[in-house]
PDB file of C-alpha atoms in Angstrom:
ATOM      1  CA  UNK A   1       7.101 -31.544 -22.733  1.00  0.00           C
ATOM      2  CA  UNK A   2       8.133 -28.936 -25.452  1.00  0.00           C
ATOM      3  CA  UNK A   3       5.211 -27.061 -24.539  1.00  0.00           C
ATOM      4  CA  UNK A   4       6.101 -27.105 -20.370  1.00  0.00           C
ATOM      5  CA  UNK A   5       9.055 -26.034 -20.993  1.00  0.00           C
ATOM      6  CA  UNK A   6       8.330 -22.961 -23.182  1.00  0.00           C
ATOM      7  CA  UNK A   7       6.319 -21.709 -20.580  1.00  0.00           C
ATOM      8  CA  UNK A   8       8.757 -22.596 -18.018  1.00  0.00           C
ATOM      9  CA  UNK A   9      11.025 -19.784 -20.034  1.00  0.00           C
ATOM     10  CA  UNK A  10       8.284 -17.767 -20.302  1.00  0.00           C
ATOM     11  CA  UNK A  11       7.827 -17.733 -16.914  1.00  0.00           C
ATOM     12  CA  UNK A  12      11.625 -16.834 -15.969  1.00  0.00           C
ATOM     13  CA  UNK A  13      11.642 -14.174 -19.061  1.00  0.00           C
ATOM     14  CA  UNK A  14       8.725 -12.160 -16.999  1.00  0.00           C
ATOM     15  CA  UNK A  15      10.609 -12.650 -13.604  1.00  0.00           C
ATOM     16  CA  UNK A  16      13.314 -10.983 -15.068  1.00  0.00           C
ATOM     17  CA  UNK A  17      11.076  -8.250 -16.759  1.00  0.00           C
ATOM     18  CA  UNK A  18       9.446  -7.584 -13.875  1.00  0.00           C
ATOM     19  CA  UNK A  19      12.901  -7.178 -11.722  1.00  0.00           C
ATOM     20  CA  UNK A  20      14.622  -5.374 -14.660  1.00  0.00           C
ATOM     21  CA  UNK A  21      11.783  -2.644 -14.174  1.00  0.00           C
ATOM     22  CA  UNK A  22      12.667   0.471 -12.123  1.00  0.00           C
ATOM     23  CA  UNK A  23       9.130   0.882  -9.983  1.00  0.00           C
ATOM     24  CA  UNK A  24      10.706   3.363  -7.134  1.00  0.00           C
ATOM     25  CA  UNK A  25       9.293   6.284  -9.018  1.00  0.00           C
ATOM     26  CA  UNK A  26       5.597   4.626  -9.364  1.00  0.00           C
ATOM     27  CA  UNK A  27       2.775   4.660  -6.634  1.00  0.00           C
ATOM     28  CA  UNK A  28       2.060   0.795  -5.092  1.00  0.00           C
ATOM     29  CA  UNK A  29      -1.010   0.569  -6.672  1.00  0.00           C
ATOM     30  CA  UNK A  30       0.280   1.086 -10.041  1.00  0.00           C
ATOM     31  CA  UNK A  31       3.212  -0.993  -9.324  1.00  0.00           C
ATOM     32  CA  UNK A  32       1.062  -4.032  -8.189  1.00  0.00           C
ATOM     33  CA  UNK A  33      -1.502  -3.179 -11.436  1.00  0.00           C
ATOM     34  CA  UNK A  34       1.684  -3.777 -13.419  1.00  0.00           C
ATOM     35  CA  UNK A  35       2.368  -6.997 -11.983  1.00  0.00           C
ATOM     36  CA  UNK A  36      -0.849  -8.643 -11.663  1.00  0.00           C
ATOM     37  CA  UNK A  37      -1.488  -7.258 -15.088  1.00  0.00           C
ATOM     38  CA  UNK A  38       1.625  -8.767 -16.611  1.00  0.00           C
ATOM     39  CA  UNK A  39       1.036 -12.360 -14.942  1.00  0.00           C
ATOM     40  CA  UNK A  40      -2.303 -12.704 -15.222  1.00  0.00           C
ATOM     41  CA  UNK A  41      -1.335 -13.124 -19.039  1.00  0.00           C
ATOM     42  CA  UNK A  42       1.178 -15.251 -19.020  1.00  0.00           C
ATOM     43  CA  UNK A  43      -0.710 -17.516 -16.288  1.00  0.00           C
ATOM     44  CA  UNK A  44      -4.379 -17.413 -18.019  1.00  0.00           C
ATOM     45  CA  UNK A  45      -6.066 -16.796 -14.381  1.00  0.00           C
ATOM     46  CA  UNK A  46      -9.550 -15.796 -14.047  1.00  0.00           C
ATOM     47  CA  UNK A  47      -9.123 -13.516 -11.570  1.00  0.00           C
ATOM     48  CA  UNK A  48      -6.172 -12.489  -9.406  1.00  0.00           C
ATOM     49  CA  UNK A  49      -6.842  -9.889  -5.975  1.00  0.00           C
ATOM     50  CA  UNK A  50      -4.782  -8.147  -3.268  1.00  0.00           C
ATOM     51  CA  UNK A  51      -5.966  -8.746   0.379  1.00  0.00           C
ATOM     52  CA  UNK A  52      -4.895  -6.501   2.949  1.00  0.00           C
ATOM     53  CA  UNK A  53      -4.050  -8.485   6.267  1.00  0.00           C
ATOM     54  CA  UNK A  54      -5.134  -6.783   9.782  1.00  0.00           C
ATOM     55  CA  UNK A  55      -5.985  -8.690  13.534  1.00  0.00           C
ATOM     56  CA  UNK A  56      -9.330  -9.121  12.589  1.00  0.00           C
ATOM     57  CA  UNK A  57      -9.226 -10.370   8.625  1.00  0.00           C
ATOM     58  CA  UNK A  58      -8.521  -9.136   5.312  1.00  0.00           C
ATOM     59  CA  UNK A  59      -9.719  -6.328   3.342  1.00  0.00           C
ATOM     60  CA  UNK A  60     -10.147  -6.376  -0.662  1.00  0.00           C
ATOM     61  CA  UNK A  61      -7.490  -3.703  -2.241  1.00  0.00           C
ATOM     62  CA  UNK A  62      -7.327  -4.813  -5.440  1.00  0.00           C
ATOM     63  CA  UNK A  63      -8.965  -7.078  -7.703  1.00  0.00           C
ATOM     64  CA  UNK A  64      -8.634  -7.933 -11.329  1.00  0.00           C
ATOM     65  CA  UNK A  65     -11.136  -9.942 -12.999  1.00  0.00           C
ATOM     66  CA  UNK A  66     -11.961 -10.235 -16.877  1.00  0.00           C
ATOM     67  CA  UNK A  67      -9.839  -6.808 -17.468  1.00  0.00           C
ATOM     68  CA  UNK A  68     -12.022  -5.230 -15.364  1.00  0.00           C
ATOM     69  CA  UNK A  69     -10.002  -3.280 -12.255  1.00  0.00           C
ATOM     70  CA  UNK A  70     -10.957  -1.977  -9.676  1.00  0.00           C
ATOM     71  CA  UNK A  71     -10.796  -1.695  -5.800  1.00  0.00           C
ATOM     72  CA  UNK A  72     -13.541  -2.371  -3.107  1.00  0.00           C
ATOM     73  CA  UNK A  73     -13.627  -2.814   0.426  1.00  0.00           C
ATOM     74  CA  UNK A  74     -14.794  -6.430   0.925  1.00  0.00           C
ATOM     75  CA  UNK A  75     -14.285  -7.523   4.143  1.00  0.00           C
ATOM     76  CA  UNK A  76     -13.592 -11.925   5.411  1.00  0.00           C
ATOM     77  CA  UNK A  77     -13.155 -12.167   8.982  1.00  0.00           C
ATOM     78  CA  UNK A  78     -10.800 -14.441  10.727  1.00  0.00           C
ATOM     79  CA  UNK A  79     -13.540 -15.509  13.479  1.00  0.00           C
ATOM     80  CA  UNK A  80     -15.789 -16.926  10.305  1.00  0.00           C
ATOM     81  CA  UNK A  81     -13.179 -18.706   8.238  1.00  0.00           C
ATOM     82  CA  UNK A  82     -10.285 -20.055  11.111  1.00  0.00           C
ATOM     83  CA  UNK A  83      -9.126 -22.859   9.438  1.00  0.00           C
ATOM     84  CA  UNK A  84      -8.666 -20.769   6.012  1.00  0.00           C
ATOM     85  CA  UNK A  85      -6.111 -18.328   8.182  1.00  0.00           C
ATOM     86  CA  UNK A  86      -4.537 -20.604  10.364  1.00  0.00           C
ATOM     87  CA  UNK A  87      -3.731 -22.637   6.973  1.00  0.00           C
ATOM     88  CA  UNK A  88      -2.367 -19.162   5.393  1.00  0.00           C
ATOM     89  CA  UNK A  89      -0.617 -18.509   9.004  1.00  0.00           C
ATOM     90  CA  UNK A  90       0.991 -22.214   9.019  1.00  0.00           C
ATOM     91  CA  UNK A  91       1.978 -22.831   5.418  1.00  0.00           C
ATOM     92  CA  UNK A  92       2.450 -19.448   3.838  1.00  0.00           C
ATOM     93  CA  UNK A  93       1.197 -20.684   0.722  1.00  0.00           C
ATOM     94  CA  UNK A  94      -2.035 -22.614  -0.023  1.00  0.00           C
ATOM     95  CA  UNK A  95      -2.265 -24.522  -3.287  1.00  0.00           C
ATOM     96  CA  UNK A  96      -5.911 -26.260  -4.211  1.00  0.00           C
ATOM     97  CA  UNK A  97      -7.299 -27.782  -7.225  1.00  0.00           C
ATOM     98  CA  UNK A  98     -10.991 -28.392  -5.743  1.00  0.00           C
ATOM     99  CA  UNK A  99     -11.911 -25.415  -3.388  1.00  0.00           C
ATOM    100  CA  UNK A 100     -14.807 -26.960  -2.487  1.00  0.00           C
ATOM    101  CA  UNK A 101     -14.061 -29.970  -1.013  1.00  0.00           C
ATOM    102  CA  UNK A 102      -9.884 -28.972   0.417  1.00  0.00           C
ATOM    103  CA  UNK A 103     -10.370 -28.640   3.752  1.00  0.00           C
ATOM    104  CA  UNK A 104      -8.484 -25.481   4.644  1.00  0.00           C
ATOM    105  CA  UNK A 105     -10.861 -23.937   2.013  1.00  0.00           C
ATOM    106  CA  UNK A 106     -14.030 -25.537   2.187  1.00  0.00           C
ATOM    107  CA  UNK A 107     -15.422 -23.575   4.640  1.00  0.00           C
ATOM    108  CA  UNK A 108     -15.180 -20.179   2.439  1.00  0.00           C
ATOM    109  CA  UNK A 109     -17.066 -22.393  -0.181  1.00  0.00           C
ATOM    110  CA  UNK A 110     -20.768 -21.187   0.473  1.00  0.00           C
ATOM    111  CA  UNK A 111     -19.975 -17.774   1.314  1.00  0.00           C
ATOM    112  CA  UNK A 112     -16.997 -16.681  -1.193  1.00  0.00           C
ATOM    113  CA  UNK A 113     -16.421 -19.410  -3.409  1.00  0.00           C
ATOM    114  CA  UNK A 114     -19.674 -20.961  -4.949  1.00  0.00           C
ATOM    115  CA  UNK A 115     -20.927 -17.019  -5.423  1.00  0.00           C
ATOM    116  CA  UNK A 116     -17.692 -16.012  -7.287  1.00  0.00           C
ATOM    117  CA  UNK A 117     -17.422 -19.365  -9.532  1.00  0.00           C
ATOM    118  CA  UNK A 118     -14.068 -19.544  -7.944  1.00  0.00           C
ATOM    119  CA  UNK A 119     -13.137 -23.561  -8.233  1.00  0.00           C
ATOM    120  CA  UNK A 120      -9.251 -23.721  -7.638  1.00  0.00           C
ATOM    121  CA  UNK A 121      -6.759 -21.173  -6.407  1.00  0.00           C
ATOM    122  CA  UNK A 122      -2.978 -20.704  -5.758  1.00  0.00           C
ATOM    123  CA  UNK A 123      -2.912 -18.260  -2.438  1.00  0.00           C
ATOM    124  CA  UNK A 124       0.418 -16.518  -1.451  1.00  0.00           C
ATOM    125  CA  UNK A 125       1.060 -14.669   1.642  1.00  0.00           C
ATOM    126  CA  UNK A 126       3.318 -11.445   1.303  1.00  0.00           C
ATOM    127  CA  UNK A 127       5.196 -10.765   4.438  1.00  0.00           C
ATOM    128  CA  UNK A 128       7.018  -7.265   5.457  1.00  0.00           C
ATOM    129  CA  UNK A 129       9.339  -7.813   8.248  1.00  0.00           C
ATOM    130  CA  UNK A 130       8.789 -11.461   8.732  1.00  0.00           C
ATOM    131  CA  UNK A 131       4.178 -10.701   9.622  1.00  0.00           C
ATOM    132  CA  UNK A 132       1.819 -11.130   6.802  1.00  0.00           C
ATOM    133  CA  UNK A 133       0.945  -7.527   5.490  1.00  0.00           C
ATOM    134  CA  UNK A 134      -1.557  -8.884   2.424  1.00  0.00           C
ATOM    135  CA  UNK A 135      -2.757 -12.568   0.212  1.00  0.00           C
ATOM    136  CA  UNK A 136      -1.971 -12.851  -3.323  1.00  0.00           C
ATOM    137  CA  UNK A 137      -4.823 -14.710  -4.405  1.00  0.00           C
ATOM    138  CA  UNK A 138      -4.681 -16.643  -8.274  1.00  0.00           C
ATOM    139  CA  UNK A 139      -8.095 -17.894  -8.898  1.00  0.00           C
ATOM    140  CA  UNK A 140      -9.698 -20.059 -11.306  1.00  0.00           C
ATOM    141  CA  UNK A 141     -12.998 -20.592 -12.626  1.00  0.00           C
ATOM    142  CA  UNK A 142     -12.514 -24.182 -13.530  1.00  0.00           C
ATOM    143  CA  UNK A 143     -10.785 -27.538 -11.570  1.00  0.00           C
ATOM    144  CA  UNK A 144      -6.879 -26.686 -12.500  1.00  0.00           C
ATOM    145  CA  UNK A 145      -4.043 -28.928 -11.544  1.00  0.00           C
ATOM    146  CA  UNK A 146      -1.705 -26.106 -10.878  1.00  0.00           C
ATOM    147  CA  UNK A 147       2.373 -27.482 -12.302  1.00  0.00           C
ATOM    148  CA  UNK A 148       5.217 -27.017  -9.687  1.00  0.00           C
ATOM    149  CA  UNK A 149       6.083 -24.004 -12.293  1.00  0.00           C
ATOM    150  CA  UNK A 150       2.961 -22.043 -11.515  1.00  0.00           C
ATOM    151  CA  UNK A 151       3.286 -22.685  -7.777  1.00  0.00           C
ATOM    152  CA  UNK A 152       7.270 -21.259  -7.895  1.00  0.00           C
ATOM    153  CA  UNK A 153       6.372 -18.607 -10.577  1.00  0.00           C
ATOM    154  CA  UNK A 154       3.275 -17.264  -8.362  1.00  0.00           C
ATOM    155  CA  UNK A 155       5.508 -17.532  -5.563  1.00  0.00           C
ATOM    156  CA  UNK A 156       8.206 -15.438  -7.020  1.00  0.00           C
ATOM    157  CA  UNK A 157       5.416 -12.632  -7.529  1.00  0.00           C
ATOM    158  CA  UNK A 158       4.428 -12.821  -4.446  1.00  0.00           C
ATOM    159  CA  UNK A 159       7.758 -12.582  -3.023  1.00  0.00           C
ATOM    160  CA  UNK A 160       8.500  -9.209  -5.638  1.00  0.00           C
ATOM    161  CA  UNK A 161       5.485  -7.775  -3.955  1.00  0.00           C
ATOM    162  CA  UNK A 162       6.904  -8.171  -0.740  1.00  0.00           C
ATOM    163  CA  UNK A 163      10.425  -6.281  -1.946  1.00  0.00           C
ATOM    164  CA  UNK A 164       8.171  -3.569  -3.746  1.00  0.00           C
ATOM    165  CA  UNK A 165       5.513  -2.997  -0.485  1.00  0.00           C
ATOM    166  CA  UNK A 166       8.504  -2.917   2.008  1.00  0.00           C
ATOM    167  CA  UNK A 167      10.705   0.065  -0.294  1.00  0.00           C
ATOM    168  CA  UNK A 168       7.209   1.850  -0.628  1.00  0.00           C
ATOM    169  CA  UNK A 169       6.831   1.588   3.083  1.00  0.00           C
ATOM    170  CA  UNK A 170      10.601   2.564   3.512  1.00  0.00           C
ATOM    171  CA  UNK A 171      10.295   5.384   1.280  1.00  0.00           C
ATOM    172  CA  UNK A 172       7.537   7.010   3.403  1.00  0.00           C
ATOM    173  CA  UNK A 173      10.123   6.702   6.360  1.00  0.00           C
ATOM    174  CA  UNK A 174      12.983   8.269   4.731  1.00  0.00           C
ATOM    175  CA  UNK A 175      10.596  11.334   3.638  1.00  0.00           C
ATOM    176  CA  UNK A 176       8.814  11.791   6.706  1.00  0.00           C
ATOM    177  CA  UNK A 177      12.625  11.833   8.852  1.00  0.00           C
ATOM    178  CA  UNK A 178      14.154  13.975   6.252  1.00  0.00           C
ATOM    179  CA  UNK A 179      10.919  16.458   6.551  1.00  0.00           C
ATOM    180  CA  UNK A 180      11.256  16.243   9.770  1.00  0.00           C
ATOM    181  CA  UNK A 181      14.769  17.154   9.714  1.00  0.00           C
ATOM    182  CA  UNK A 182      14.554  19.996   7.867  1.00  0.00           C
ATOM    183  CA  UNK A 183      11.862  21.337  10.205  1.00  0.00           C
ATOM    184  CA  UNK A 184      14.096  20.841  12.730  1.00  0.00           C
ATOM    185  CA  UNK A 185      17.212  22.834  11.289  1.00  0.00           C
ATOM    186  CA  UNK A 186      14.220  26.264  10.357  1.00  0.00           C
ATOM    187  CA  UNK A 187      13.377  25.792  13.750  1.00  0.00           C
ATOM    188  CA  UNK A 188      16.277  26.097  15.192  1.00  0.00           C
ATOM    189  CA  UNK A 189      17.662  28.679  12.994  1.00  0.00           C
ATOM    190  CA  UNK A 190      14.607  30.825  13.748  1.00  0.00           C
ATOM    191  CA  UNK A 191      14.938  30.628  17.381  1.00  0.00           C
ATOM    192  CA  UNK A 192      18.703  31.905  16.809  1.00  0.00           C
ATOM    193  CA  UNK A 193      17.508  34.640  15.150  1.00  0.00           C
ATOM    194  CA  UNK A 194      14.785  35.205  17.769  1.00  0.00           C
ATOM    195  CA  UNK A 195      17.073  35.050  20.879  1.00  0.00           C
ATOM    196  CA  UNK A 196      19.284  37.445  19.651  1.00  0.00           C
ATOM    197  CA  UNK A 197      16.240  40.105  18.645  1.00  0.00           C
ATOM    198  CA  UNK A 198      16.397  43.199  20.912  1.00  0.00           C
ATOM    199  CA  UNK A 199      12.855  44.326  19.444  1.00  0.00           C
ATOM    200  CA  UNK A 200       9.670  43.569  18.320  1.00  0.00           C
ATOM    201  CA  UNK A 201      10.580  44.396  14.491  1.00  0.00           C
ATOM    202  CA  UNK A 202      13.126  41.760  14.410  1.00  0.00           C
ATOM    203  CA  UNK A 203      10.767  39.318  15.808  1.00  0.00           C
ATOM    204  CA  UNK A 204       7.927  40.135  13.020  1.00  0.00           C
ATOM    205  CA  UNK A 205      10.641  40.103  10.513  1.00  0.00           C
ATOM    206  CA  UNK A 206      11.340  36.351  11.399  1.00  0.00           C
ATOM    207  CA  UNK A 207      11.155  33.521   8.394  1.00  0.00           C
ATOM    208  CA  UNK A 208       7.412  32.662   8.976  1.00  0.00           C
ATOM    209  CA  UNK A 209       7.400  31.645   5.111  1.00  0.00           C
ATOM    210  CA  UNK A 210       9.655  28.724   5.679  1.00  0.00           C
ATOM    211  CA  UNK A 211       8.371  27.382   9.260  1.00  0.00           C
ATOM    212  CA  UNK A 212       5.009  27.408   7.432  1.00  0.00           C
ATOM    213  CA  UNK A 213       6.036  25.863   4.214  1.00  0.00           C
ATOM    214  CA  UNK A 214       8.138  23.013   6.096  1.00  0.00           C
ATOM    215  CA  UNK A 215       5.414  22.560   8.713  1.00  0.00           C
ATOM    216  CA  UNK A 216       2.938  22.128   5.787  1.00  0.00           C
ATOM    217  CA  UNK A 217       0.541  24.317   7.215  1.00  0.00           C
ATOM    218  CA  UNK A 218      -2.230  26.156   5.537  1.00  0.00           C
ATOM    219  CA  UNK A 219      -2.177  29.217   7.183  1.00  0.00           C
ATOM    220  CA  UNK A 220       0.295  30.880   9.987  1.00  0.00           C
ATOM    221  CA  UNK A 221      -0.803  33.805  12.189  1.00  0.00           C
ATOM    222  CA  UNK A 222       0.679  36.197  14.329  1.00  0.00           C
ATOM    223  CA  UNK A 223      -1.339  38.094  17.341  1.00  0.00           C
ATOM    224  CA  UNK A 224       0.116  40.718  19.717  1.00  0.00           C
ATOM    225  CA  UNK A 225      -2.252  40.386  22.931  1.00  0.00           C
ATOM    226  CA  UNK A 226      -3.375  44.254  23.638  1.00  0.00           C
ATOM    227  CA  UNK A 227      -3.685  43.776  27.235  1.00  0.00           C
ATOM    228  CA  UNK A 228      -5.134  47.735  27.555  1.00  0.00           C
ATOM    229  CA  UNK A 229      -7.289  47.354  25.094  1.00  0.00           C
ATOM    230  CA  UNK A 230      -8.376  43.681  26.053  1.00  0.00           C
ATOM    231  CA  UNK A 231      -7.801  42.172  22.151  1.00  0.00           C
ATOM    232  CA  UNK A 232      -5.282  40.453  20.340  1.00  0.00           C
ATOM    233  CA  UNK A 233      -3.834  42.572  17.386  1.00  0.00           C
ATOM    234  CA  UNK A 234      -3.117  40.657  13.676  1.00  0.00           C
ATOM    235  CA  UNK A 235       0.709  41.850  13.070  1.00  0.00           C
ATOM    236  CA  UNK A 236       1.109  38.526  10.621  1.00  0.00           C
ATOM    237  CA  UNK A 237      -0.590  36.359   8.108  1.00  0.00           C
ATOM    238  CA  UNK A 238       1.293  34.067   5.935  1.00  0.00           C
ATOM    239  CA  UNK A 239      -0.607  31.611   3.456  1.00  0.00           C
ATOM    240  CA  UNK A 240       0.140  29.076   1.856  1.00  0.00           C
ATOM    241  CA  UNK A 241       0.343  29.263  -2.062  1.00  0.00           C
ATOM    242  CA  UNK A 242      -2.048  25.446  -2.208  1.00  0.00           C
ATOM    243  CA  UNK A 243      -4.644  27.411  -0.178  1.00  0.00           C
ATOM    244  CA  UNK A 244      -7.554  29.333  -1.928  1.00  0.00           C
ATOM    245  CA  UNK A 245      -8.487  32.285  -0.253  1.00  0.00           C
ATOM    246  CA  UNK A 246     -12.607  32.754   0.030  1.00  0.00           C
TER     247      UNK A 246
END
């Protein structure tokens, strides 16, 4: 009992670790690699993986098995294992200590299972804005009777990945309005200055640095159509600096 509750400590001493971190500045990948890392040795499992959810399965993003990482596309489809997802779907969680013979898992046995050695398994959806966005899966490669504190603690990752996947995805939001913003305000400062241009100078002499930079484009021309002469005339190039010139 000494022993259970150690670990139990254990456990709640990397919950608060992990929560104590400040992962804004790092990439999703690396912050999941952290994580999965970081239980994985407090939890002895064989091999923990991230599956992306989409309408028609799940999609292998990350796996770690025996300290080896790495990412691969593996692909299980819904229409091949139903009772597997509409377990996942119905229960959030799925908890088994015999893979092959658990009936929301049994059918993943010949295909998944037996080939990977996989024999018991703790599996976790993570939801962003109440719809399942990936699986936490905590696999074993022997019969384990998992304890209520592996079930909360694996839950309690799970649920951290949610929190961490839904600021990533909220961080892309924020930069792509504020980008867009920003174009907005050049835009509308250029025309200003445009508008109020009596001659073709002024116009040429307009901020093409900055619509290109915000705009993100590689290169920005500008042509005067020579209708005499039937061409168009080059009166402005702009570049930008990321771009090598051949």
């Amino acid at each position: 009992q000494n022993a259970n509750i150690l670990k139990s400590i254990k456990y709640q001493n990397l919950i608060n670790e992990v929560y104590a971190q400040n992962l804004s500045e790092i990439n999703l990948l690396e912050n999941i690699k952290y994580i999965i890392d970081k239980s994985n040795l407090l939890l002895d499992i064989d091999k923990v993986s991230i599956w992306r959810h989409s309408n028609n399965g799940i999609i292998l993003e990350y796996n770690h098995f025996n300290d080896i990482k790495m990412i691969v596309g593996q692909f299980i489809n819904k229409n091949d294992y139903p009772k597997y997802f509409e377990s996942m779907i119905k229960y959030d969680s799925l908890v088994v200590s015999d893979v092959e013979i658990n009936s929301n898992t049994s059918e993943l046995y010949e295909h998944y299972f037996k080939p990977n050695g996989v024999k018991s398994l703790i599996d976790h959806v993570i939801k962003i804005n109440g719809k399942i966005d990936r699986i936490i899966c905590f696999e074993q490669f022997f019969r384990r009777t998992w304890t209520e504190d592996e079930i909360r603690f694996t839950k309690t990752i799970a649920n951290y990945l949610a929190l961490i996947i839904e600021r990533n995805e909220k961080s892309k939001i924020e930069y792509i309005l504020k980008k867009r913003g920003n174009l907005l305000n050049s835009i509308n400062s250029i025309y200003s200055q445009l508008i109020k241009s009596t001659n073709f100078i002024e116009i040429l002499n307009c901020d093409y640095d900055k619509i290109g930079e915000i705009s993100n484009f590689s290169r920005l021309f500008f042509f005067e159509n020579k209708r005499e002469n039937n061409f168009f005339d080059l009166k402005y190039r702009w570049t930008n600096s990321t771009v090598q010139e051949r």
